[in-house]
Amino acid sequence: MFDLIEVKEKDKNVIYNLMQLYTYELSFFEDETTTFKMLDSGLYVMSKYVERYWQEENRHPYILKCNNELAGFVLQRFNEENMNEVAEFFVLNKYRRIGAGTFMANKMFEVYKGKWEVCTLLKNERAQKFWRNTIKNFTNNNFEEKYIRNNSRLAFYFES
């Protein structure tokens, strides 16, 4: 039913296109610490870090497919604190609440063993609930929650 596929550089536009939908959704949680700028073209400004997913070995872009249809993406990286990090995570509405996000998260945790940090925007309570439940089930309730970045983010820490 679900497949997680690493995105090669020749296909990176798929990630860039999905990032537009993802950024639109995140814009609902904008606050003084996070803003999402839209260009006159109607496209959101993309982070300069996205391109690094095809330039640096410690970054891994994936797309999620459900029955061979595009369903979402995840950007995984190894961060400065020597932890795996879910940098960006998005599931199209059509594929939510059927296990797509849980599949994608669990697959990342299985492939990239070790310490993990997963951050959410403080206002994004739906994401916090998803990550809390997913990580709780994956770790058998062995994780820690902490407010970081001047209390602008809620982070989850655990080992896989």
PDB file of N, CA and C in Angstrom, residues 12-108:
ATOM      1  N   LYS A  12      14.010  16.220  -8.222  1.00  0.00           N
ATOM      2  CA  LYS A  12      13.847  17.101  -7.061  1.00  0.00           C
ATOM      3  C   LYS A  12      12.670  18.067  -7.185  1.00  0.00           C
ATOM      4  N   ASN A  13      12.202  18.334  -8.403  1.00  0.00           N
ATOM      5  CA  ASN A  13      11.050  19.229  -8.552  1.00  0.00           C
ATOM      6  C   ASN A  13       9.806  18.684  -7.867  1.00  0.00           C
ATOM      7  N   VAL A  14       9.714  17.373  -7.715  1.00  0.00           N
ATOM      8  CA  VAL A  14       8.579  16.792  -6.991  1.00  0.00           C
ATOM      9  C   VAL A  14       8.573  17.316  -5.552  1.00  0.00           C
ATOM     10  N   ILE A  15       9.741  17.333  -4.926  1.00  0.00           N
ATOM     11  CA  ILE A  15       9.847  17.865  -3.555  1.00  0.00           C
ATOM     12  C   ILE A  15       9.512  19.350  -3.551  1.00  0.00           C
ATOM     13  N   TYR A  16      10.075  20.106  -4.487  1.00  0.00           N
ATOM     14  CA  TYR A  16       9.808  21.546  -4.540  1.00  0.00           C
ATOM     15  C   TYR A  16       8.318  21.833  -4.733  1.00  0.00           C
ATOM     16  N   ASN A  17       7.661  21.052  -5.562  1.00  0.00           N
ATOM     17  CA  ASN A  17       6.224  21.252  -5.777  1.00  0.00           C
ATOM     18  C   ASN A  17       5.424  20.932  -4.518  1.00  0.00           C
ATOM     19  N   LEU A  18       5.735  19.826  -3.874  1.00  0.00           N
ATOM     20  CA  LEU A  18       5.038  19.476  -2.629  1.00  0.00           C
ATOM     21  C   LEU A  18       5.334  20.483  -1.519  1.00  0.00           C
ATOM     22  N   MET A  19       6.533  21.064  -1.551  1.00  0.00           N
ATOM     23  CA  MET A  19       6.892  22.070  -0.542  1.00  0.00           C
ATOM     24  C   MET A  19       5.964  23.281  -0.616  1.00  0.00           C
ATOM     25  N   GLN A  20       5.434  23.591  -1.784  1.00  0.00           N
ATOM     26  CA  GLN A  20       4.500  24.711  -1.900  1.00  0.00           C
ATOM     27  C   GLN A  20       3.227  24.430  -1.100  1.00  0.00           C
ATOM     28  N   LEU A  21       2.696  23.226  -1.231  1.00  0.00           N
ATOM     29  CA  LEU A  21       1.500  22.845  -0.469  1.00  0.00           C
ATOM     30  C   LEU A  21       1.801  22.809   1.027  1.00  0.00           C
ATOM     31  N   TYR A  22       2.933  22.244   1.360  1.00  0.00           N
ATOM     32  CA  TYR A  22       3.373  22.144   2.756  1.00  0.00           C
ATOM     33  C   TYR A  22       3.525  23.536   3.378  1.00  0.00           C
ATOM     34  N   THR A  23       4.167  24.436   2.658  1.00  0.00           N
ATOM     35  CA  THR A  23       4.387  25.787   3.176  1.00  0.00           C
ATOM     36  C   THR A  23       3.067  26.524   3.340  1.00  0.00           C
ATOM     37  N   TYR A  24       2.161  26.352   2.394  1.00  0.00           N
ATOM     38  CA  TYR A  24       0.835  26.956   2.533  1.00  0.00           C
ATOM     39  C   TYR A  24       0.180  26.481   3.828  1.00  0.00           C
ATOM     40  N   GLU A  25       0.236  25.191   4.078  1.00  0.00           N
ATOM     41  CA  GLU A  25      -0.369  24.650   5.291  1.00  0.00           C
ATOM     42  C   GLU A  25       0.318  25.187   6.549  1.00  0.00           C
ATOM     43  N   LEU A  26       1.638  25.264   6.525  1.00  0.00           N
ATOM     44  CA  LEU A  26       2.361  25.792   7.688  1.00  0.00           C
ATOM     45  C   LEU A  26       2.066  27.268   7.931  1.00  0.00           C
ATOM     46  N   SER A  27       1.703  27.990   6.883  1.00  0.00           N
ATOM     47  CA  SER A  27       1.451  29.423   7.034  1.00  0.00           C
ATOM     48  C   SER A  27       0.314  29.708   8.015  1.00  0.00           C
ATOM     49  N   PHE A  28      -0.542  28.737   8.260  1.00  0.00           N
ATOM     50  CA  PHE A  28      -1.616  28.909   9.242  1.00  0.00           C
ATOM     51  C   PHE A  28      -1.072  29.011  10.663  1.00  0.00           C
ATOM     52  N   PHE A  29       0.172  28.579  10.856  1.00  0.00           N
ATOM     53  CA  PHE A  29       0.769  28.568  12.191  1.00  0.00           C
ATOM     54  C   PHE A  29       1.854  29.630  12.329  1.00  0.00           C
ATOM     55  N   GLU A  30       1.848  30.581  11.414  1.00  0.00           N
ATOM     56  CA  GLU A  30       2.832  31.658  11.419  1.00  0.00           C
ATOM     57  C   GLU A  30       2.749  32.450  12.725  1.00  0.00           C
ATOM     58  N   ASP A  31       3.904  32.844  13.233  1.00  0.00           N
ATOM     59  CA  ASP A  31       3.964  33.708  14.414  1.00  0.00           C
ATOM     60  C   ASP A  31       5.191  34.608  14.284  1.00  0.00           C
ATOM     61  N   GLU A  32       5.560  35.260  15.368  1.00  0.00           N
ATOM     62  CA  GLU A  32       6.678  36.204  15.295  1.00  0.00           C
ATOM     63  C   GLU A  32       8.019  35.512  15.057  1.00  0.00           C
ATOM     64  N   THR A  33       8.100  34.189  15.269  1.00  0.00           N
ATOM     65  CA  THR A  33       9.360  33.471  15.054  1.00  0.00           C
ATOM     66  C   THR A  33       9.415  32.775  13.699  1.00  0.00           C
ATOM     67  N   THR A  34       8.287  32.660  13.038  1.00  0.00           N
ATOM     68  CA  THR A  34       8.222  31.927  11.771  1.00  0.00           C
ATOM     69  C   THR A  34       7.302  32.663  10.809  1.00  0.00           C
ATOM     70  N   THR A  35       7.850  33.056   9.667  1.00  0.00           N
ATOM     71  CA  THR A  35       7.026  33.688   8.639  1.00  0.00           C
ATOM     72  C   THR A  35       7.262  32.974   7.312  1.00  0.00           C
ATOM     73  N   PHE A  36       6.264  32.991   6.477  1.00  0.00           N
ATOM     74  CA  PHE A  36       6.328  32.334   5.178  1.00  0.00           C
ATOM     75  C   PHE A  36       6.015  33.382   4.123  1.00  0.00           C
ATOM     76  N   LYS A  37       7.023  33.722   3.323  1.00  0.00           N
ATOM     77  CA  LYS A  37       6.888  34.799   2.351  1.00  0.00           C
ATOM     78  C   LYS A  37       6.446  34.253   0.999  1.00  0.00           C
ATOM     79  N   MET A  38       5.410  34.883   0.450  1.00  0.00           N
ATOM     80  CA  MET A  38       4.947  34.526  -0.886  1.00  0.00           C
ATOM     81  C   MET A  38       5.453  35.570  -1.876  1.00  0.00           C
ATOM     82  N   LEU A  39       5.957  35.089  -2.991  1.00  0.00           N
ATOM     83  CA  LEU A  39       6.442  35.962  -4.057  1.00  0.00           C
ATOM     84  C   LEU A  39       5.275  36.485  -4.894  1.00  0.00           C
ATOM     85  N   ASP A  40       5.535  37.496  -5.698  1.00  0.00           N
ATOM     86  CA  ASP A  40       4.509  38.029  -6.601  1.00  0.00           C
ATOM     87  C   ASP A  40       4.022  36.978  -7.597  1.00  0.00           C
ATOM     88  N   SER A  41       4.827  35.954  -7.823  1.00  0.00           N
ATOM     89  CA  SER A  41       4.450  34.871  -8.742  1.00  0.00           C
ATOM     90  C   SER A  41       3.393  33.947  -8.141  1.00  0.00           C
ATOM     91  N   GLY A  42       3.133  34.108  -6.842  1.00  0.00           N
ATOM     92  CA  GLY A  42       2.179  33.229  -6.169  1.00  0.00           C
ATOM     93  C   GLY A  42       2.823  32.006  -5.549  1.00  0.00           C
ATOM     94  N   LEU A  43       4.140  31.920  -5.638  1.00  0.00           N
ATOM     95  CA  LEU A  43       4.871  30.808  -5.033  1.00  0.00           C
ATOM     96  C   LEU A  43       5.522  31.262  -3.737  1.00  0.00           C
ATOM     97  N   TYR A  44       5.628  30.343  -2.798  1.00  0.00           N
ATOM     98  CA  TYR A  44       6.319  30.641  -1.549  1.00  0.00           C
ATOM     99  C   TYR A  44       7.821  30.576  -1.761  1.00  0.00           C
ATOM    100  N   VAL A  45       8.540  31.399  -1.014  1.00  0.00           N
ATOM    101  CA  VAL A  45       9.994  31.354  -1.007  1.00  0.00           C
ATOM    102  C   VAL A  45      10.402  30.044  -0.342  1.00  0.00           C
ATOM    103  N   MET A  46      11.292  29.311  -0.985  1.00  0.00           N
ATOM    104  CA  MET A  46      11.771  28.051  -0.429  1.00  0.00           C
ATOM    105  C   MET A  46      13.048  28.283   0.366  1.00  0.00           C
ATOM    106  N   SER A  47      13.213  27.508   1.390  1.00  0.00           N
ATOM    107  CA  SER A  47      14.422  27.569   2.199  1.00  0.00           C
ATOM    108  C   SER A  47      15.638  27.247   1.340  1.00  0.00           C
ATOM    109  N   LYS A  48      16.705  27.966   1.578  1.00  0.00           N
ATOM    110  CA  LYS A  48      17.950  27.705   0.845  1.00  0.00           C
ATOM    111  C   LYS A  48      18.511  26.330   1.181  1.00  0.00           C
ATOM    112  N   TYR A  49      18.043  25.739   2.273  1.00  0.00           N
ATOM    113  CA  TYR A  49      18.558  24.446   2.711  1.00  0.00           C
ATOM    114  C   TYR A  49      18.000  23.277   1.908  1.00  0.00           C
ATOM    115  N   VAL A  50      16.899  23.461   1.224  1.00  0.00           N
ATOM    116  CA  VAL A  50      16.292  22.347   0.489  1.00  0.00           C
ATOM    117  C   VAL A  50      17.259  21.805  -0.560  1.00  0.00           C
ATOM    118  N   GLU A  51      17.936  22.679  -1.268  1.00  0.00           N
ATOM    119  CA  GLU A  51      18.871  22.246  -2.314  1.00  0.00           C
ATOM    120  C   GLU A  51      19.990  21.361  -1.748  1.00  0.00           C
ATOM    121  N   ARG A  52      20.322  21.553  -0.497  1.00  0.00           N
ATOM    122  CA  ARG A  52      21.400  20.767   0.122  1.00  0.00           C
ATOM    123  C   ARG A  52      21.078  19.276   0.211  1.00  0.00           C
ATOM    124  N   TYR A  53      19.803  18.923   0.076  1.00  0.00           N
ATOM    125  CA  TYR A  53      19.440  17.509   0.156  1.00  0.00           C
ATOM    126  C   TYR A  53      20.001  16.702  -1.007  1.00  0.00           C
ATOM    127  N   TRP A  54      20.473  17.358  -2.040  1.00  0.00           N
ATOM    128  CA  TRP A  54      21.111  16.660  -3.155  1.00  0.00           C
ATOM    129  C   TRP A  54      22.591  17.006  -3.245  1.00  0.00           C
ATOM    130  N   GLN A  55      23.107  17.681  -2.231  1.00  0.00           N
ATOM    131  CA  GLN A  55      24.512  18.078  -2.234  1.00  0.00           C
ATOM    132  C   GLN A  55      25.293  17.520  -1.047  1.00  0.00           C
ATOM    133  N   GLU A  56      24.622  17.179   0.032  1.00  0.00           N
ATOM    134  CA  GLU A  56      25.293  16.733   1.253  1.00  0.00           C
ATOM    135  C   GLU A  56      24.869  15.310   1.609  1.00  0.00           C
ATOM    136  N   GLU A  57      25.842  14.515   2.020  1.00  0.00           N
ATOM    137  CA  GLU A  57      25.587  13.104   2.321  1.00  0.00           C
ATOM    138  C   GLU A  57      24.712  12.883   3.549  1.00  0.00           C
ATOM    139  N   ASN A  58      24.653  13.847   4.452  1.00  0.00           N
ATOM    140  CA  ASN A  58      23.901  13.660   5.704  1.00  0.00           C
ATOM    141  C   ASN A  58      22.450  14.119   5.599  1.00  0.00           C
ATOM    142  N   ARG A  59      21.964  14.312   4.378  1.00  0.00           N
ATOM    143  CA  ARG A  59      20.575  14.733   4.148  1.00  0.00           C
ATOM    144  C   ARG A  59      19.916  13.774   3.156  1.00  0.00           C
ATOM    145  N   HIS A  60      18.648  13.437   3.438  1.00  0.00           N
ATOM    146  CA  HIS A  60      17.967  12.436   2.623  1.00  0.00           C
ATOM    147  C   HIS A  60      16.524  12.851   2.342  1.00  0.00           C
ATOM    148  N   PRO A  61      16.196  13.111   1.063  1.00  0.00           N
ATOM    149  CA  PRO A  61      14.819  13.459   0.684  1.00  0.00           C
ATOM    150  C   PRO A  61      14.049  12.216   0.222  1.00  0.00           C
ATOM    151  N   TYR A  62      12.832  12.081   0.691  1.00  0.00           N
ATOM    152  CA  TYR A  62      11.988  10.946   0.314  1.00  0.00           C
ATOM    153  C   TYR A  62      10.600  11.431  -0.085  1.00  0.00           C
ATOM    154  N   ILE A  63       9.993  10.693  -1.004  1.00  0.00           N
ATOM    155  CA  ILE A  63       8.567  10.877  -1.274  1.00  0.00           C
ATOM    156  C   ILE A  63       7.838   9.633  -0.790  1.00  0.00           C
ATOM    157  N   LEU A  64       6.595   9.834  -0.428  1.00  0.00           N
ATOM    158  CA  LEU A  64       5.723   8.744  -0.012  1.00  0.00           C
ATOM    159  C   LEU A  64       4.710   8.509  -1.118  1.00  0.00           C
ATOM    160  N   LYS A  65       4.521   7.246  -1.471  1.00  0.00           N
ATOM    161  CA  LYS A  65       3.474   6.890  -2.431  1.00  0.00           C
ATOM    162  C   LYS A  65       2.495   5.944  -1.757  1.00  0.00           C
ATOM    163  N   CYS A  66       1.244   6.106  -2.114  1.00  0.00           N
ATOM    164  CA  CYS A  66       0.177   5.231  -1.641  1.00  0.00           C
ATOM    165  C   CYS A  66      -0.499   4.657  -2.881  1.00  0.00           C
ATOM    166  N   ASN A  67      -0.413   3.359  -3.047  1.00  0.00           N
ATOM    167  CA  ASN A  67      -0.950   2.716  -4.254  1.00  0.00           C
ATOM    168  C   ASN A  67      -0.444   3.410  -5.520  1.00  0.00           C
ATOM    169  N   ASN A  68       0.856   3.690  -5.530  1.00  0.00           N
ATOM    170  CA  ASN A  68       1.560   4.321  -6.656  1.00  0.00           C
ATOM    171  C   ASN A  68       1.179   5.775  -6.906  1.00  0.00           C
ATOM    172  N   GLU A  69       0.441   6.399  -6.003  1.00  0.00           N
ATOM    173  CA  GLU A  69       0.120   7.827  -6.126  1.00  0.00           C
ATOM    174  C   GLU A  69       0.914   8.620  -5.095  1.00  0.00           C
ATOM    175  N   LEU A  70       1.371   9.792  -5.493  1.00  0.00           N
ATOM    176  CA  LEU A  70       2.119  10.659  -4.600  1.00  0.00           C
ATOM    177  C   LEU A  70       1.271  11.016  -3.389  1.00  0.00           C
ATOM    178  N   ALA A  71       1.825  10.818  -2.183  1.00  0.00           N
ATOM    179  CA  ALA A  71       1.056  11.031  -0.956  1.00  0.00           C
ATOM    180  C   ALA A  71       1.735  11.972   0.029  1.00  0.00           C
ATOM    181  N   GLY A  72       3.027  12.258  -0.150  1.00  0.00           N
ATOM    182  CA  GLY A  72       3.706  13.145   0.783  1.00  0.00           C
ATOM    183  C   GLY A  72       5.208  13.092   0.611  1.00  0.00           C
ATOM    184  N   PHE A  73       5.918  13.703   1.567  1.00  0.00           N
ATOM    185  CA  PHE A  73       7.381  13.687   1.550  1.00  0.00           C
ATOM    186  C   PHE A  73       7.917  13.863   2.958  1.00  0.00           C
ATOM    187  N   VAL A  74       9.171  13.487   3.112  1.00  0.00           N
ATOM    188  CA  VAL A  74       9.901  13.729   4.356  1.00  0.00           C
ATOM    189  C   VAL A  74      11.338  14.081   3.988  1.00  0.00           C
ATOM    190  N   LEU A  75      11.890  15.050   4.707  1.00  0.00           N
ATOM    191  CA  LEU A  75      13.297  15.402   4.578  1.00  0.00           C
ATOM    192  C   LEU A  75      13.965  15.033   5.895  1.00  0.00           C
ATOM    193  N   GLN A  76      14.894  14.085   5.826  1.00  0.00           N
ATOM    194  CA  GLN A  76      15.621  13.627   7.006  1.00  0.00           C
ATOM    195  C   GLN A  76      17.047  14.135   6.905  1.00  0.00           C
ATOM    196  N   ARG A  77      17.596  14.520   8.051  1.00  0.00           N
ATOM    197  CA  ARG A  77      19.002  14.930   8.059  1.00  0.00           C
ATOM    198  C   ARG A  77      19.644  14.542   9.377  1.00  0.00           C
ATOM    199  N   PHE A  78      20.966  14.536   9.377  1.00  0.00           N
ATOM    200  CA  PHE A  78      21.758  14.326  10.579  1.00  0.00           C
ATOM    201  C   PHE A  78      22.207  15.710  11.007  1.00  0.00           C
ATOM    202  N   ASN A  79      21.733  16.198  12.168  1.00  0.00           N
ATOM    203  CA  ASN A  79      21.939  17.598  12.535  1.00  0.00           C
ATOM    204  C   ASN A  79      23.248  17.856  13.284  1.00  0.00           C
ATOM    205  N   GLU A  80      23.440  19.107  13.655  1.00  0.00           N
ATOM    206  CA  GLU A  80      24.670  19.551  14.304  1.00  0.00           C
ATOM    207  C   GLU A  80      24.879  18.924  15.682  1.00  0.00           C
ATOM    208  N   GLU A  81      23.818  18.434  16.297  1.00  0.00           N
ATOM    209  CA  GLU A  81      23.912  17.795  17.611  1.00  0.00           C
ATOM    210  C   GLU A  81      24.094  16.282  17.485  1.00  0.00           C
ATOM    211  N   ASN A  82      24.471  15.823  16.303  1.00  0.00           N
ATOM    212  CA  ASN A  82      24.681  14.394  16.028  1.00  0.00           C
ATOM    213  C   ASN A  82      23.433  13.563  16.253  1.00  0.00           C
ATOM    214  N   MET A  83      22.287  14.121  15.872  1.00  0.00           N
ATOM    215  CA  MET A  83      21.020  13.402  15.966  1.00  0.00           C
ATOM    216  C   MET A  83      20.353  13.374  14.597  1.00  0.00           C
ATOM    217  N   ASN A  84      19.587  12.319  14.377  1.00  0.00           N
ATOM    218  CA  ASN A  84      18.697  12.302  13.224  1.00  0.00           C
ATOM    219  C   ASN A  84      17.612  13.337  13.463  1.00  0.00           C
ATOM    220  N   GLU A  85      17.182  13.966  12.399  1.00  0.00           N
ATOM    221  CA  GLU A  85      16.130  14.978  12.524  1.00  0.00           C
ATOM    222  C   GLU A  85      15.147  14.856  11.361  1.00  0.00           C
ATOM    223  N   VAL A  86      13.877  14.919  11.683  1.00  0.00           N
ATOM    224  CA  VAL A  86      12.859  15.078  10.654  1.00  0.00           C
ATOM    225  C   VAL A  86      12.799  16.578  10.397  1.00  0.00           C
ATOM    226  N   ALA A  87      13.417  17.014   9.307  1.00  0.00           N
ATOM    227  CA  ALA A  87      13.486  18.445   9.023  1.00  0.00           C
ATOM    228  C   ALA A  87      12.153  18.961   8.494  1.00  0.00           C
ATOM    229  N   GLU A  88      11.531  18.203   7.601  1.00  0.00           N
ATOM    230  CA  GLU A  88      10.228  18.569   7.037  1.00  0.00           C
ATOM    231  C   GLU A  88       9.440  17.282   6.842  1.00  0.00           C
ATOM    232  N   PHE A  89       8.123  17.368   7.015  1.00  0.00           N
ATOM    233  CA  PHE A  89       7.274  16.173   6.953  1.00  0.00           C
ATOM    234  C   PHE A  89       5.892  16.612   6.509  1.00  0.00           C
ATOM    235  N   PHE A  90       5.391  15.979   5.443  1.00  0.00           N
ATOM    236  CA  PHE A  90       4.104  16.407   4.902  1.00  0.00           C
ATOM    237  C   PHE A  90       3.372  15.227   4.282  1.00  0.00           C
ATOM    238  N   VAL A  91       2.091  15.120   4.612  1.00  0.00           N
ATOM    239  CA  VAL A  91       1.209  14.123   4.012  1.00  0.00           C
ATOM    240  C   VAL A  91       0.012  14.871   3.433  1.00  0.00           C
ATOM    241  N   LEU A  92      -0.292  14.597   2.173  1.00  0.00           N
ATOM    242  CA  LEU A  92      -1.468  15.209   1.548  1.00  0.00           C
ATOM    243  C   LEU A  92      -2.729  14.824   2.321  1.00  0.00           C
ATOM    244  N   ASN A  93      -3.671  15.756   2.393  1.00  0.00           N
ATOM    245  CA  ASN A  93      -4.903  15.535   3.168  1.00  0.00           C
ATOM    246  C   ASN A  93      -5.591  14.217   2.833  1.00  0.00           C
ATOM    247  N   LYS A  94      -5.630  13.874   1.577  1.00  0.00           N
ATOM    248  CA  LYS A  94      -6.301  12.658   1.116  1.00  0.00           C
ATOM    249  C   LYS A  94      -5.763  11.396   1.799  1.00  0.00           C
ATOM    250  N   TYR A  95      -4.494  11.437   2.241  1.00  0.00           N
ATOM    251  CA  TYR A  95      -3.840  10.251   2.792  1.00  0.00           C
ATOM    252  C   TYR A  95      -3.654  10.309   4.308  1.00  0.00           C
ATOM    253  N   ARG A  96      -4.218  11.311   4.922  1.00  0.00           N
ATOM    254  CA  ARG A  96      -4.130  11.411   6.384  1.00  0.00           C
ATOM    255  C   ARG A  96      -5.161  10.498   7.033  1.00  0.00           C
ATOM    256  N   ARG A  97      -4.832  10.054   8.215  1.00  0.00           N
ATOM    257  CA  ARG A  97      -5.718   9.224   9.037  1.00  0.00           C
ATOM    258  C   ARG A  97      -5.949   7.828   8.450  1.00  0.00           C
ATOM    259  N   ILE A  98      -5.062   7.423   7.518  1.00  0.00           N
ATOM    260  CA  ILE A  98      -5.119   6.040   7.026  1.00  0.00           C
ATOM    261  C   ILE A  98      -3.777   5.333   7.246  1.00  0.00           C
ATOM    262  N   GLY A  99      -2.899   5.961   8.029  1.00  0.00           N
ATOM    263  CA  GLY A  99      -1.624   5.342   8.366  1.00  0.00           C
ATOM    264  C   GLY A  99      -0.441   5.782   7.532  1.00  0.00           C
ATOM    265  N   ALA A 100      -0.646   6.697   6.590  1.00  0.00           N
ATOM    266  CA  ALA A 100       0.443   7.122   5.709  1.00  0.00           C
ATOM    267  C   ALA A 100       1.558   7.819   6.483  1.00  0.00           C
ATOM    268  N   GLY A 101       1.203   8.768   7.313  1.00  0.00           N
ATOM    269  CA  GLY A 101       2.206   9.497   8.083  1.00  0.00           C
ATOM    270  C   GLY A 101       2.933   8.596   9.064  1.00  0.00           C
ATOM    271  N   THR A 102       2.197   7.725   9.727  1.00  0.00           N
ATOM    272  CA  THR A 102       2.807   6.794  10.680  1.00  0.00           C
ATOM    273  C   THR A 102       3.771   5.862   9.959  1.00  0.00           C
ATOM    274  N   PHE A 103       3.365   5.358   8.799  1.00  0.00           N
ATOM    275  CA  PHE A 103       4.253   4.509   8.004  1.00  0.00           C
ATOM    276  C   PHE A 103       5.543   5.254   7.673  1.00  0.00           C
ATOM    277  N   MET A 104       5.414   6.488   7.178  1.00  0.00           N
ATOM    278  CA  MET A 104       6.576   7.262   6.759  1.00  0.00           C
ATOM    279  C   MET A 104       7.498   7.547   7.942  1.00  0.00           C
ATOM    280  N   ALA A 105       6.938   7.942   9.068  1.00  0.00           N
ATOM    281  CA  ALA A 105       7.747   8.226  10.255  1.00  0.00           C
ATOM    282  C   ALA A 105       8.457   6.965  10.743  1.00  0.00           C
ATOM    283  N   ASN A 106       7.717   5.885  10.894  1.00  0.00           N
ATOM    284  CA  ASN A 106       8.311   4.646  11.395  1.00  0.00           C
ATOM    285  C   ASN A 106       9.405   4.129  10.477  1.00  0.00           C
ATOM    286  N   LYS A 107       9.213   4.269   9.177  1.00  0.00           N
ATOM    287  CA  LYS A 107      10.232   3.834   8.224  1.00  0.00           C
ATOM    288  C   LYS A 107      11.517   4.640   8.419  1.00  0.00           C
ATOM    289  N   MET A 108      11.386   5.947   8.630  1.00  0.00           N
ATOM    290  CA  MET A 108      12.567   6.776   8.888  1.00  0.00           C
ATOM    291  C   MET A 108      13.279   6.321  10.162  1.00  0.00           C
TER     292      MET A 108
END
